Amino acid sequence: RIKAIESPNKDDDTQWLTYWVVYGVFSIAEFFSDIFLSWFPFYYMLKCGFLLWCMAPSPSNGAEFLYHRIIRPFFLKHEAQLDNVVKDLKDKA
């Protein structure tokens, strides 16, 4: 999905692809931290608010903000390594 966002052909799918990339990264992080975070009061309300902020159709869209500030720089820095891992997995499959 990141490759589709970074492609030169920009259609209307960019907003939702950005949201799903951010949601995927959030889900992976939550998988490892959920056992600790679930003990905090209002955690599930804050999580719901965070996801609503990420999908809000507004100029201050959370998914776009997080993607451009955190995920995209990390991806661009490690793009070649990630491509090699994906290629190796395809070859093994």
PDB file of N, CA, C and O in Angstrom, residues 15-64:
ATOM      1  N   GLN A  15      -6.125   9.027   0.172  1.00  0.00           N
ATOM      2  CA  GLN A  15      -6.540   9.272   1.552  1.00  0.00           C
ATOM      3  C   GLN A  15      -6.803   7.962   2.293  1.00  0.00           C
ATOM      4  O   GLN A  15      -6.347   7.781   3.413  1.00  0.00           O
ATOM      5  N   TRP A  16      -7.527   7.052   1.661  1.00  0.00           N
ATOM      6  CA  TRP A  16      -7.851   5.792   2.343  1.00  0.00           C
ATOM      7  C   TRP A  16      -6.657   4.861   2.416  1.00  0.00           C
ATOM      8  O   TRP A  16      -6.493   4.135   3.393  1.00  0.00           O
ATOM      9  N   LEU A  17      -5.784   4.867   1.413  1.00  0.00           N
ATOM     10  CA  LEU A  17      -4.564   4.064   1.497  1.00  0.00           C
ATOM     11  C   LEU A  17      -3.685   4.561   2.637  1.00  0.00           C
ATOM     12  O   LEU A  17      -3.101   3.766   3.373  1.00  0.00           O
ATOM     13  N   THR A  18      -3.616   5.869   2.793  1.00  0.00           N
ATOM     14  CA  THR A  18      -2.848   6.444   3.897  1.00  0.00           C
ATOM     15  C   THR A  18      -3.434   6.004   5.230  1.00  0.00           C
ATOM     16  O   THR A  18      -2.700   5.611   6.143  1.00  0.00           O
ATOM     17  N   TYR A  19      -4.756   6.047   5.335  1.00  0.00           N
ATOM     18  CA  TYR A  19      -5.403   5.620   6.576  1.00  0.00           C
ATOM     19  C   TYR A  19      -5.075   4.161   6.876  1.00  0.00           C
ATOM     20  O   TYR A  19      -4.736   3.810   8.003  1.00  0.00           O
ATOM     21  N   TRP A  20      -5.163   3.288   5.894  1.00  0.00           N
ATOM     22  CA  TRP A  20      -4.938   1.865   6.137  1.00  0.00           C
ATOM     23  C   TRP A  20      -3.481   1.570   6.466  1.00  0.00           C
ATOM     24  O   TRP A  20      -3.187   0.648   7.241  1.00  0.00           O
ATOM     25  N   VAL A  21      -2.553   2.327   5.915  1.00  0.00           N
ATOM     26  CA  VAL A  21      -1.145   2.159   6.283  1.00  0.00           C
ATOM     27  C   VAL A  21      -0.944   2.550   7.749  1.00  0.00           C
ATOM     28  O   VAL A  21      -0.307   1.829   8.523  1.00  0.00           O
ATOM     29  N   VAL A  22      -1.506   3.689   8.135  1.00  0.00           N
ATOM     30  CA  VAL A  22      -1.385   4.133   9.534  1.00  0.00           C
ATOM     31  C   VAL A  22      -2.084   3.145  10.463  1.00  0.00           C
ATOM     32  O   VAL A  22      -1.557   2.786  11.514  1.00  0.00           O
ATOM     33  N   TYR A  23      -3.258   2.666  10.067  1.00  0.00           N
ATOM     34  CA  TYR A  23      -3.987   1.694  10.886  1.00  0.00           C
ATOM     35  C   TYR A  23      -3.184   0.395  11.039  1.00  0.00           C
ATOM     36  O   TYR A  23      -3.143  -0.188  12.116  1.00  0.00           O
ATOM     37  N   GLY A  24      -2.541  -0.046   9.974  1.00  0.00           N
ATOM     38  CA  GLY A  24      -1.722  -1.260  10.050  1.00  0.00           C
ATOM     39  C   GLY A  24      -0.552  -1.098  11.002  1.00  0.00           C
ATOM     40  O   GLY A  24      -0.269  -1.982  11.817  1.00  0.00           O
ATOM     41  N   VAL A  25       0.146   0.038  10.919  1.00  0.00           N
ATOM     42  CA  VAL A  25       1.265   0.297  11.832  1.00  0.00           C
ATOM     43  C   VAL A  25       0.758   0.393  13.267  1.00  0.00           C
ATOM     44  O   VAL A  25       1.355  -0.154  14.195  1.00  0.00           O
ATOM     45  N   PHE A  26      -0.383   1.052  13.454  1.00  0.00           N
ATOM     46  CA  PHE A  26      -0.984   1.163  14.782  1.00  0.00           C
ATOM     47  C   PHE A  26      -1.357  -0.216  15.330  1.00  0.00           C
ATOM     48  O   PHE A  26      -1.126  -0.509  16.499  1.00  0.00           O
ATOM     49  N   SER A  27      -1.908  -1.073  14.487  1.00  0.00           N
ATOM     50  CA  SER A  27      -2.313  -2.414  14.924  1.00  0.00           C
ATOM     51  C   SER A  27      -1.117  -3.250  15.349  1.00  0.00           C
ATOM     52  O   SER A  27      -1.188  -3.989  16.340  1.00  0.00           O
ATOM     53  N   ILE A  28      -0.018  -3.137  14.616  1.00  0.00           N
ATOM     54  CA  ILE A  28       1.194  -3.873  14.991  1.00  0.00           C
ATOM     55  C   ILE A  28       1.730  -3.368  16.326  1.00  0.00           C
ATOM     56  O   ILE A  28       2.080  -4.152  17.206  1.00  0.00           O
ATOM     57  N   ALA A  29       1.779  -2.047  16.489  1.00  0.00           N
ATOM     58  CA  ALA A  29       2.258  -1.480  17.756  1.00  0.00           C
ATOM     59  C   ALA A  29       1.330  -1.856  18.903  1.00  0.00           C
ATOM     60  O   ALA A  29       1.793  -2.179  20.009  1.00  0.00           O
ATOM     61  N   GLU A  30       0.042  -1.848  18.640  1.00  0.00           N
ATOM     62  CA  GLU A  30      -0.923  -2.181  19.687  1.00  0.00           C
ATOM     63  C   GLU A  30      -0.840  -3.648  20.074  1.00  0.00           C
ATOM     64  O   GLU A  30      -1.057  -4.002  21.241  1.00  0.00           O
ATOM     65  N   PHE A  31      -0.532  -4.510  19.139  1.00  0.00           N
ATOM     66  CA  PHE A  31      -0.411  -5.940  19.427  1.00  0.00           C
ATOM     67  C   PHE A  31       0.604  -6.188  20.540  1.00  0.00           C
ATOM     68  O   PHE A  31       0.388  -7.003  21.432  1.00  0.00           O
ATOM     69  N   PHE A  32       1.718  -5.461  20.478  1.00  0.00           N
ATOM     70  CA  PHE A  32       2.768  -5.662  21.468  1.00  0.00           C
ATOM     71  C   PHE A  32       2.547  -4.866  22.752  1.00  0.00           C
ATOM     72  O   PHE A  32       3.075  -5.226  23.796  1.00  0.00           O
ATOM     73  N   SER A  33       1.799  -3.786  22.694  1.00  0.00           N
ATOM     74  CA  SER A  33       1.638  -2.937  23.878  1.00  0.00           C
ATOM     75  C   SER A  33       0.254  -3.025  24.510  1.00  0.00           C
ATOM     76  O   SER A  33       0.021  -2.411  25.551  1.00  0.00           O
ATOM     77  N   ASP A  34      -0.658  -3.780  23.921  1.00  0.00           N
ATOM     78  CA  ASP A  34      -2.043  -3.812  24.399  1.00  0.00           C
ATOM     79  C   ASP A  34      -2.149  -4.343  25.822  1.00  0.00           C
ATOM     80  O   ASP A  34      -2.987  -3.882  26.595  1.00  0.00           O
ATOM     81  N   ILE A  35      -1.328  -5.293  26.191  1.00  0.00           N
ATOM     82  CA  ILE A  35      -1.405  -5.863  27.536  1.00  0.00           C
ATOM     83  C   ILE A  35      -1.136  -4.800  28.606  1.00  0.00           C
ATOM     84  O   ILE A  35      -1.702  -4.854  29.694  1.00  0.00           O
ATOM     85  N   PHE A  36      -0.300  -3.819  28.274  1.00  0.00           N
ATOM     86  CA  PHE A  36      -0.006  -2.738  29.223  1.00  0.00           C
ATOM     87  C   PHE A  36      -0.999  -1.591  29.091  1.00  0.00           C
ATOM     88  O   PHE A  36      -1.444  -1.021  30.084  1.00  0.00           O
ATOM     89  N   LEU A  37      -1.341  -1.243  27.863  1.00  0.00           N
ATOM     90  CA  LEU A  37      -2.222  -0.098  27.637  1.00  0.00           C
ATOM     91  C   LEU A  37      -3.651  -0.342  28.104  1.00  0.00           C
ATOM     92  O   LEU A  37      -4.346   0.592  28.494  1.00  0.00           O
ATOM     93  N   SER A  38      -4.109  -1.579  28.054  1.00  0.00           N
ATOM     94  CA  SER A  38      -5.497  -1.869  28.428  1.00  0.00           C
ATOM     95  C   SER A  38      -5.772  -1.595  29.904  1.00  0.00           C
ATOM     96  O   SER A  38      -6.923  -1.484  30.309  1.00  0.00           O
ATOM     97  N   TRP A  39      -4.731  -1.474  30.703  1.00  0.00           N
ATOM     98  CA  TRP A  39      -4.907  -1.175  32.128  1.00  0.00           C
ATOM     99  C   TRP A  39      -5.162   0.304  32.382  1.00  0.00           C
ATOM    100  O   TRP A  39      -5.624   0.678  33.457  1.00  0.00           O
ATOM    101  N   PHE A  40      -4.844   1.159  31.422  1.00  0.00           N
ATOM    102  CA  PHE A  40      -5.049   2.592  31.600  1.00  0.00           C
ATOM    103  C   PHE A  40      -6.526   2.935  31.486  1.00  0.00           C
ATOM    104  O   PHE A  40      -7.221   2.440  30.596  1.00  0.00           O
ATOM    105  N   PRO A  41      -7.008   3.792  32.387  1.00  0.00           N
ATOM    106  CA  PRO A  41      -8.412   4.197  32.289  1.00  0.00           C
ATOM    107  C   PRO A  41      -8.667   4.947  30.979  1.00  0.00           C
ATOM    108  O   PRO A  41      -7.815   5.686  30.500  1.00  0.00           O
ATOM    109  N   PHE A  42      -9.813   4.720  30.408  1.00  0.00           N
ATOM    110  CA  PHE A  42     -10.250   5.372  29.169  1.00  0.00           C
ATOM    111  C   PHE A  42      -9.391   5.017  27.956  1.00  0.00           C
ATOM    112  O   PHE A  42      -9.422   5.706  26.947  1.00  0.00           O
ATOM    113  N   TYR A  43      -8.625   3.933  28.043  1.00  0.00           N
ATOM    114  CA  TYR A  43      -7.769   3.542  26.920  1.00  0.00           C
ATOM    115  C   TYR A  43      -8.599   3.299  25.658  1.00  0.00           C
ATOM    116  O   TYR A  43      -8.259   3.783  24.579  1.00  0.00           O
ATOM    117  N   TYR A  44      -9.689   2.568  25.799  1.00  0.00           N
ATOM    118  CA  TYR A  44     -10.478   2.225  24.626  1.00  0.00           C
ATOM    119  C   TYR A  44     -11.208   3.440  24.048  1.00  0.00           C
ATOM    120  O   TYR A  44     -11.404   3.544  22.845  1.00  0.00           O
ATOM    121  N   MET A  45     -11.567   4.392  24.895  1.00  0.00           N
ATOM    122  CA  MET A  45     -12.151   5.636  24.384  1.00  0.00           C
ATOM    123  C   MET A  45     -11.101   6.459  23.645  1.00  0.00           C
ATOM    124  O   MET A  45     -11.388   7.041  22.596  1.00  0.00           O
ATOM    125  N   LEU A  46      -9.894   6.513  24.201  1.00  0.00           N
ATOM    126  CA  LEU A  46      -8.816   7.241  23.526  1.00  0.00           C
ATOM    127  C   LEU A  46      -8.449   6.571  22.202  1.00  0.00           C
ATOM    128  O   LEU A  46      -8.190   7.257  21.211  1.00  0.00           O
ATOM    129  N   LYS A  47      -8.460   5.244  22.185  1.00  0.00           N
ATOM    130  CA  LYS A  47      -8.169   4.514  20.953  1.00  0.00           C
ATOM    131  C   LYS A  47      -9.229   4.829  19.892  1.00  0.00           C
ATOM    132  O   LYS A  47      -8.900   5.079  18.734  1.00  0.00           O
ATOM    133  N   CYS A  48     -10.477   4.836  20.283  1.00  0.00           N
ATOM    134  CA  CYS A  48     -11.566   5.150  19.365  1.00  0.00           C
ATOM    135  C   CYS A  48     -11.425   6.586  18.848  1.00  0.00           C
ATOM    136  O   CYS A  48     -11.574   6.844  17.651  1.00  0.00           O
ATOM    137  N   GLY A  49     -11.119   7.517  19.729  1.00  0.00           N
ATOM    138  CA  GLY A  49     -10.902   8.904  19.324  1.00  0.00           C
ATOM    139  C   GLY A  49      -9.724   9.038  18.374  1.00  0.00           C
ATOM    140  O   GLY A  49      -9.785   9.790  17.396  1.00  0.00           O
ATOM    141  N   PHE A  50      -8.653   8.296  18.638  1.00  0.00           N
ATOM    142  CA  PHE A  50      -7.481   8.316  17.763  1.00  0.00           C
ATOM    143  C   PHE A  50      -7.843   7.821  16.369  1.00  0.00           C
ATOM    144  O   PHE A  50      -7.473   8.437  15.360  1.00  0.00           O
ATOM    145  N   LEU A  51      -8.579   6.723  16.280  1.00  0.00           N
ATOM    146  CA  LEU A  51      -8.960   6.178  14.976  1.00  0.00           C
ATOM    147  C   LEU A  51      -9.918   7.103  14.235  1.00  0.00           C
ATOM    148  O   LEU A  51      -9.831   7.236  13.007  1.00  0.00           O
ATOM    149  N   LEU A  52     -10.813   7.763  14.963  1.00  0.00           N
ATOM    150  CA  LEU A  52     -11.699   8.738  14.323  1.00  0.00           C
ATOM    151  C   LEU A  52     -10.908   9.929  13.786  1.00  0.00           C
ATOM    152  O   LEU A  52     -11.190  10.437  12.700  1.00  0.00           O
ATOM    153  N   TRP A  53      -9.919  10.368  14.553  1.00  0.00           N
ATOM    154  CA  TRP A  53      -9.054  11.467  14.105  1.00  0.00           C
ATOM    155  C   TRP A  53      -8.290  11.054  12.846  1.00  0.00           C
ATOM    156  O   TRP A  53      -8.107  11.847  11.927  1.00  0.00           O
ATOM    157  N   CYS A  54      -7.869   9.796  12.793  1.00  0.00           N
ATOM    158  CA  CYS A  54      -7.119   9.315  11.630  1.00  0.00           C
ATOM    159  C   CYS A  54      -7.966   9.245  10.368  1.00  0.00           C
ATOM    160  O   CYS A  54      -7.456   9.423   9.275  1.00  0.00           O
ATOM    161  N   MET A  55      -9.264   8.986  10.508  1.00  0.00           N
ATOM    162  CA  MET A  55     -10.091   8.858   9.300  1.00  0.00           C
ATOM    163  C   MET A  55     -10.945  10.085   9.018  1.00  0.00           C
ATOM    164  O   MET A  55     -11.708  10.099   8.063  1.00  0.00           O
ATOM    165  N   ALA A  56     -10.819  11.117   9.810  1.00  0.00           N
ATOM    166  CA  ALA A  56     -11.626  12.334   9.625  1.00  0.00           C
ATOM    167  C   ALA A  56     -11.326  12.990   8.279  1.00  0.00           C
ATOM    168  O   ALA A  56     -10.164  13.186   7.929  1.00  0.00           O
ATOM    169  N   PRO A  57     -12.370  13.317   7.519  1.00  0.00           N
ATOM    170  CA  PRO A  57     -12.149  13.974   6.225  1.00  0.00           C
ATOM    171  C   PRO A  57     -11.957  15.478   6.400  1.00  0.00           C
ATOM    172  O   PRO A  57     -12.803  16.281   6.037  1.00  0.00           O
ATOM    173  N   SER A  58     -10.868  15.853   6.998  1.00  0.00           N
ATOM    174  CA  SER A  58     -10.612  17.263   7.265  1.00  0.00           C
ATOM    175  C   SER A  58      -9.165  17.591   6.924  1.00  0.00           C
ATOM    176  O   SER A  58      -8.348  16.691   6.743  1.00  0.00           O
ATOM    177  N   PRO A  59      -8.817  18.857   6.867  1.00  0.00           N
ATOM    178  CA  PRO A  59      -7.419  19.233   6.589  1.00  0.00           C
ATOM    179  C   PRO A  59      -6.455  18.752   7.673  1.00  0.00           C
ATOM    180  O   PRO A  59      -5.289  18.538   7.400  1.00  0.00           O
ATOM    181  N   SER A  60      -6.954  18.578   8.894  1.00  0.00           N
ATOM    182  CA  SER A  60      -6.092  18.097   9.985  1.00  0.00           C
ATOM    183  C   SER A  60      -6.260  16.593  10.172  1.00  0.00           C
ATOM    184  O   SER A  60      -6.323  16.100  11.289  1.00  0.00           O
ATOM    185  N   ASN A  61      -6.290  15.868   9.075  1.00  0.00           N
ATOM    186  CA  ASN A  61      -6.452  14.419   9.088  1.00  0.00           C
ATOM    187  C   ASN A  61      -5.264  13.767   9.787  1.00  0.00           C
ATOM    188  O   ASN A  61      -4.120  13.989   9.422  1.00  0.00           O
ATOM    189  N   GLY A  62      -5.551  12.950  10.790  1.00  0.00           N
ATOM    190  CA  GLY A  62      -4.492  12.333  11.582  1.00  0.00           C
ATOM    191  C   GLY A  62      -3.657  11.344  10.807  1.00  0.00           C
ATOM    192  O   GLY A  62      -2.441  11.262  10.992  1.00  0.00           O
ATOM    193  N   ALA A  63      -4.279  10.566   9.941  1.00  0.00           N
ATOM    194  CA  ALA A  63      -3.533   9.571   9.175  1.00  0.00           C
ATOM    195  C   ALA A  63      -2.514  10.241   8.266  1.00  0.00           C
ATOM    196  O   ALA A  63      -1.367   9.799   8.170  1.00  0.00           O
ATOM    197  N   GLU A  64      -2.926  11.300   7.607  1.00  0.00           N
ATOM    198  CA  GLU A  64      -2.001  11.997   6.717  1.00  0.00           C
ATOM    199  C   GLU A  64      -0.854  12.633   7.511  1.00  0.00           C
ATOM    200  O   GLU A  64       0.307  12.582   7.105  1.00  0.00           O
TER     201      GLU A  64
END
